[in-house]
PDB file of C-alpha atoms and ligand atoms in Angstrom:
ATOM      1  CA  MET E   1     107.903 109.629  92.648  1.00  0.00           C
ATOM      2  CA  THR E   2     105.282 106.938  92.158  1.00  0.00           C
ATOM      3  CA  LEU E   3     103.256 106.666  89.036  1.00  0.00           C
ATOM      4  CA  PRO E   4      99.567 107.428  89.168  1.00  0.00           C
ATOM      5  CA  THR E   5      97.340 104.383  88.918  1.00  0.00           C
ATOM      6  CA  PHE E   6      94.930 103.853  86.092  1.00  0.00           C
ATOM      7  CA  LYS E   7      91.783 101.916  86.723  1.00  0.00           C
ATOM      8  CA  TYR E   8      91.408 100.600  83.179  1.00  0.00           C
ATOM      9  CA  ASN E   9      95.064 100.147  82.392  1.00  0.00           C
ATOM     10  CA  PRO E  10      96.674  98.946  85.597  1.00  0.00           C
ATOM     11  CA  ASP E  11     100.085  98.166  84.161  1.00  0.00           C
ATOM     12  CA  PRO E  12     100.992 100.636  81.400  1.00  0.00           C
ATOM     13  CA  VAL E  13     104.720 100.280  82.052  1.00  0.00           C
ATOM     14  CA  SER E  14     104.820  96.601  81.144  1.00  0.00           C
ATOM     15  CA  LEU E  15     102.786  97.393  78.031  1.00  0.00           C
ATOM     16  CA  ASN E  16     105.434  99.943  77.083  1.00  0.00           C
ATOM     17  CA  VAL E  17     102.959 102.777  76.750  1.00  0.00           C
ATOM     18  CA  ILE E  18     104.628 104.471  79.667  1.00  0.00           C
ATOM     19  CA  LYS E  19     108.380 104.341  79.786  1.00  0.00           C
ATOM     20  CA  LYS E  20     110.886 105.294  82.392  1.00  0.00           C
ATOM     21  CA  GLU E  21     112.604 107.988  80.434  1.00  0.00           C
ATOM     22  CA  PRO E  22     113.158 111.644  81.214  1.00  0.00           C
ATOM     23  CA  THR E  23     110.808 114.115  79.599  1.00  0.00           C
ATOM     24  CA  THR E  24     109.782 117.695  79.906  1.00  0.00           C
ATOM     25  CA  CYS E  25     106.060 117.407  79.742  1.00  0.00           C
ATOM     26  CA  PRO E  26     104.423 119.897  77.346  1.00  0.00           C
ATOM     27  CA  VAL E  27     101.306 120.038  79.501  1.00  0.00           C
ATOM     28  CA  CYS E  28     102.560 120.678  83.025  1.00  0.00           C
ATOM     29  CA  GLU E  29     106.018 121.828  81.842  1.00  0.00           C
ATOM     30  CA  LYS E  30     107.709 119.802  84.522  1.00  0.00           C
ATOM     31  CA  ASP E  31     110.649 117.469  84.223  1.00  0.00           C
ATOM     32  CA  ARG E  32     109.380 113.958  84.762  1.00  0.00           C
ATOM     33  CA  GLU E  33     110.972 110.552  84.963  1.00  0.00           C
ATOM     34  CA  TYR E  34     108.234 108.830  83.024  1.00  0.00           C
ATOM     35  CA  VAL E  35     106.873 109.572  79.603  1.00  0.00           C
ATOM     36  CA  TYR E  36     103.838 108.376  77.694  1.00  0.00           C
ATOM     37  CA  HIS E  37     104.525 106.491  74.458  1.00  0.00           C
ATOM     38  CA  GLY E  38     101.091 105.229  73.548  1.00  0.00           C
ATOM     39  CA  PRO E  39      98.587 106.554  71.031  1.00  0.00           C
ATOM     40  CA  PHE E  40      97.161 110.009  71.465  1.00  0.00           C
ATOM     41  CA  TYR E  41      94.454 111.118  69.110  1.00  0.00           C
ATOM     42  CA  SER E  42      94.566 114.860  68.672  1.00  0.00           C
ATOM     43  CA  VAL E  43      94.932 117.432  65.942  1.00  0.00           C
ATOM     44  CA  GLU E  44      98.402 118.378  67.054  1.00  0.00           C
ATOM     45  CA  GLY E  45     101.130 115.797  67.251  1.00  0.00           C
ATOM     46  CA  VAL E  46     102.027 115.837  70.897  1.00  0.00           C
ATOM     47  CA  LYS E  47     105.034 114.104  72.381  1.00  0.00           C
ATOM     48  CA  GLY E  48     106.409 113.732  75.838  1.00  0.00           C
ATOM     49  CA  ILE E  49     103.232 113.812  77.894  1.00  0.00           C
ATOM     50  CA  CYS E  50     103.709 112.631  81.444  1.00  0.00           C
ATOM     51  CA  PRO E  51     101.429 110.079  83.125  1.00  0.00           C
ATOM     52  CA  TRP E  52     100.297 112.592  85.728  1.00  0.00           C
ATOM     53  CA  CYS E  53      98.735 114.829  83.099  1.00  0.00           C
ATOM     54  CA  ILE E  54      96.951 111.811  81.682  1.00  0.00           C
ATOM     55  CA  ARG E  55      95.614 110.853  85.065  1.00  0.00           C
ATOM     56  CA  ASP E  56      94.189 114.245  85.917  1.00  0.00           C
ATOM     57  CA  GLY E  57      92.818 114.774  82.423  1.00  0.00           C
ATOM     58  CA  SER E  58      94.818 117.909  81.697  1.00  0.00           C
ATOM     59  CA  ALA E  59      96.614 116.493  78.645  1.00  0.00           C
ATOM     60  CA  ALA E  60      93.347 115.505  76.961  1.00  0.00           C
ATOM     61  CA  LYS E  61      91.880 118.859  77.837  1.00  0.00           C
ATOM     62  CA  LYS E  62      94.796 120.941  76.654  1.00  0.00           C
ATOM     63  CA  TYR E  63      95.036 119.289  73.233  1.00  0.00           C
ATOM     64  CA  ASP E  64      91.405 118.330  72.874  1.00  0.00           C
ATOM     65  CA  GLY E  65      92.539 114.756  72.334  1.00  0.00           C
ATOM     66  CA  THR E  66      91.779 111.247  73.450  1.00  0.00           C
ATOM     67  CA  PHE E  67      93.891 108.257  74.411  1.00  0.00           C
ATOM     68  CA  GLN E  68      91.604 105.690  72.861  1.00  0.00           C
ATOM     69  CA  ASP E  69      89.954 105.707  69.532  1.00  0.00           C
ATOM     70  CA  ASP E  70      86.464 106.485  70.774  1.00  0.00           C
ATOM     71  CA  ALA E  71      84.884 104.550  67.939  1.00  0.00           C
ATOM     72  CA  SER E  72      86.013 101.442  69.744  1.00  0.00           C
ATOM     73  CA  CYS E  73      83.898 102.401  72.740  1.00  0.00           C
ATOM     74  CA  ASP E  74      80.614 102.410  70.868  1.00  0.00           C
ATOM     75  CA  ASP E  75      79.171  99.491  72.706  1.00  0.00           C
ATOM     76  CA  VAL E  76      79.896 100.950  76.093  1.00  0.00           C
ATOM     77  CA  GLU E  77      76.951 102.770  77.506  1.00  0.00           C
ATOM     78  CA  GLN E  78      78.210 104.209  80.726  1.00  0.00           C
ATOM     79  CA  GLU E  79      79.453 107.681  80.020  1.00  0.00           C
ATOM     80  CA  GLU E  80      81.496 107.839  83.130  1.00  0.00           C
ATOM     81  CA  TYR E  81      83.433 104.832  81.996  1.00  0.00           C
ATOM     82  CA  ILE E  82      84.058 106.287  78.552  1.00  0.00           C
ATOM     83  CA  ASP E  83      85.109 109.570  79.988  1.00  0.00           C
ATOM     84  CA  GLU E  84      87.716 107.998  82.199  1.00  0.00           C
ATOM     85  CA  LEU E  85      88.830 105.583  79.524  1.00  0.00           C
ATOM     86  CA  ILE E  86      89.401 107.981  76.677  1.00  0.00           C
ATOM     87  CA  PHE E  87      90.497 111.076  78.550  1.00  0.00           C
ATOM     88  CA  ARG E  88      92.311 109.735  81.576  1.00  0.00           C
ATOM     89  CA  THR E  89      93.683 106.312  80.723  1.00  0.00           C
ATOM     90  CA  PRO E  90      96.863 105.582  78.769  1.00  0.00           C
ATOM     91  CA  GLY E  91      95.926 103.909  75.532  1.00  0.00           C
ATOM     92  CA  TYR E  92      97.634 100.910  74.179  1.00  0.00           C
ATOM     93  CA  ARG E  93      97.689  99.292  70.834  1.00  0.00           C
ATOM     94  CA  GLY E  94      95.554  96.228  70.933  1.00  0.00           C
ATOM     95  CA  TRP E  95      92.390  97.373  72.681  1.00  0.00           C
ATOM     96  CA  GLN E  96      90.638  96.028  69.643  1.00  0.00           C
ATOM     97  CA  GLN E  97      91.636  94.526  66.286  1.00  0.00           C
ATOM     98  CA  GLU E  98      94.432  97.029  65.787  1.00  0.00           C
ATOM     99  CA  TYR E  99      97.394  94.718  65.754  1.00  0.00           C
ATOM    100  CA  TRP E 100     100.904  95.598  64.647  1.00  0.00           C
TER     101      TRP E 100
HETATM  102 ZN1  LIG F 201     102.653 116.637  82.709  1.00  0.00          ZN
END
């Protein structure tokens, strides 16, 4: 099964936000070979989301969460871009000054 592609994060595997590791995704409830390890900003602590549910927006929708801190998108004016970036793109640490 090939990973979905993300326009604004073309290589999430090499960034270690998506890992090849078995998971049972809490969103689609399917067994997947890849799991998301990046930041997810939501009220509930959610683990084990699969990349497919990120891509189609269902993870963000289900938990009312975002994959980027939307404060960091303040200077972006195109809503379409923001929408795809925060709801349908795997986040990674280091979009901005956040540095571990
Ligand atoms: Zn899923």
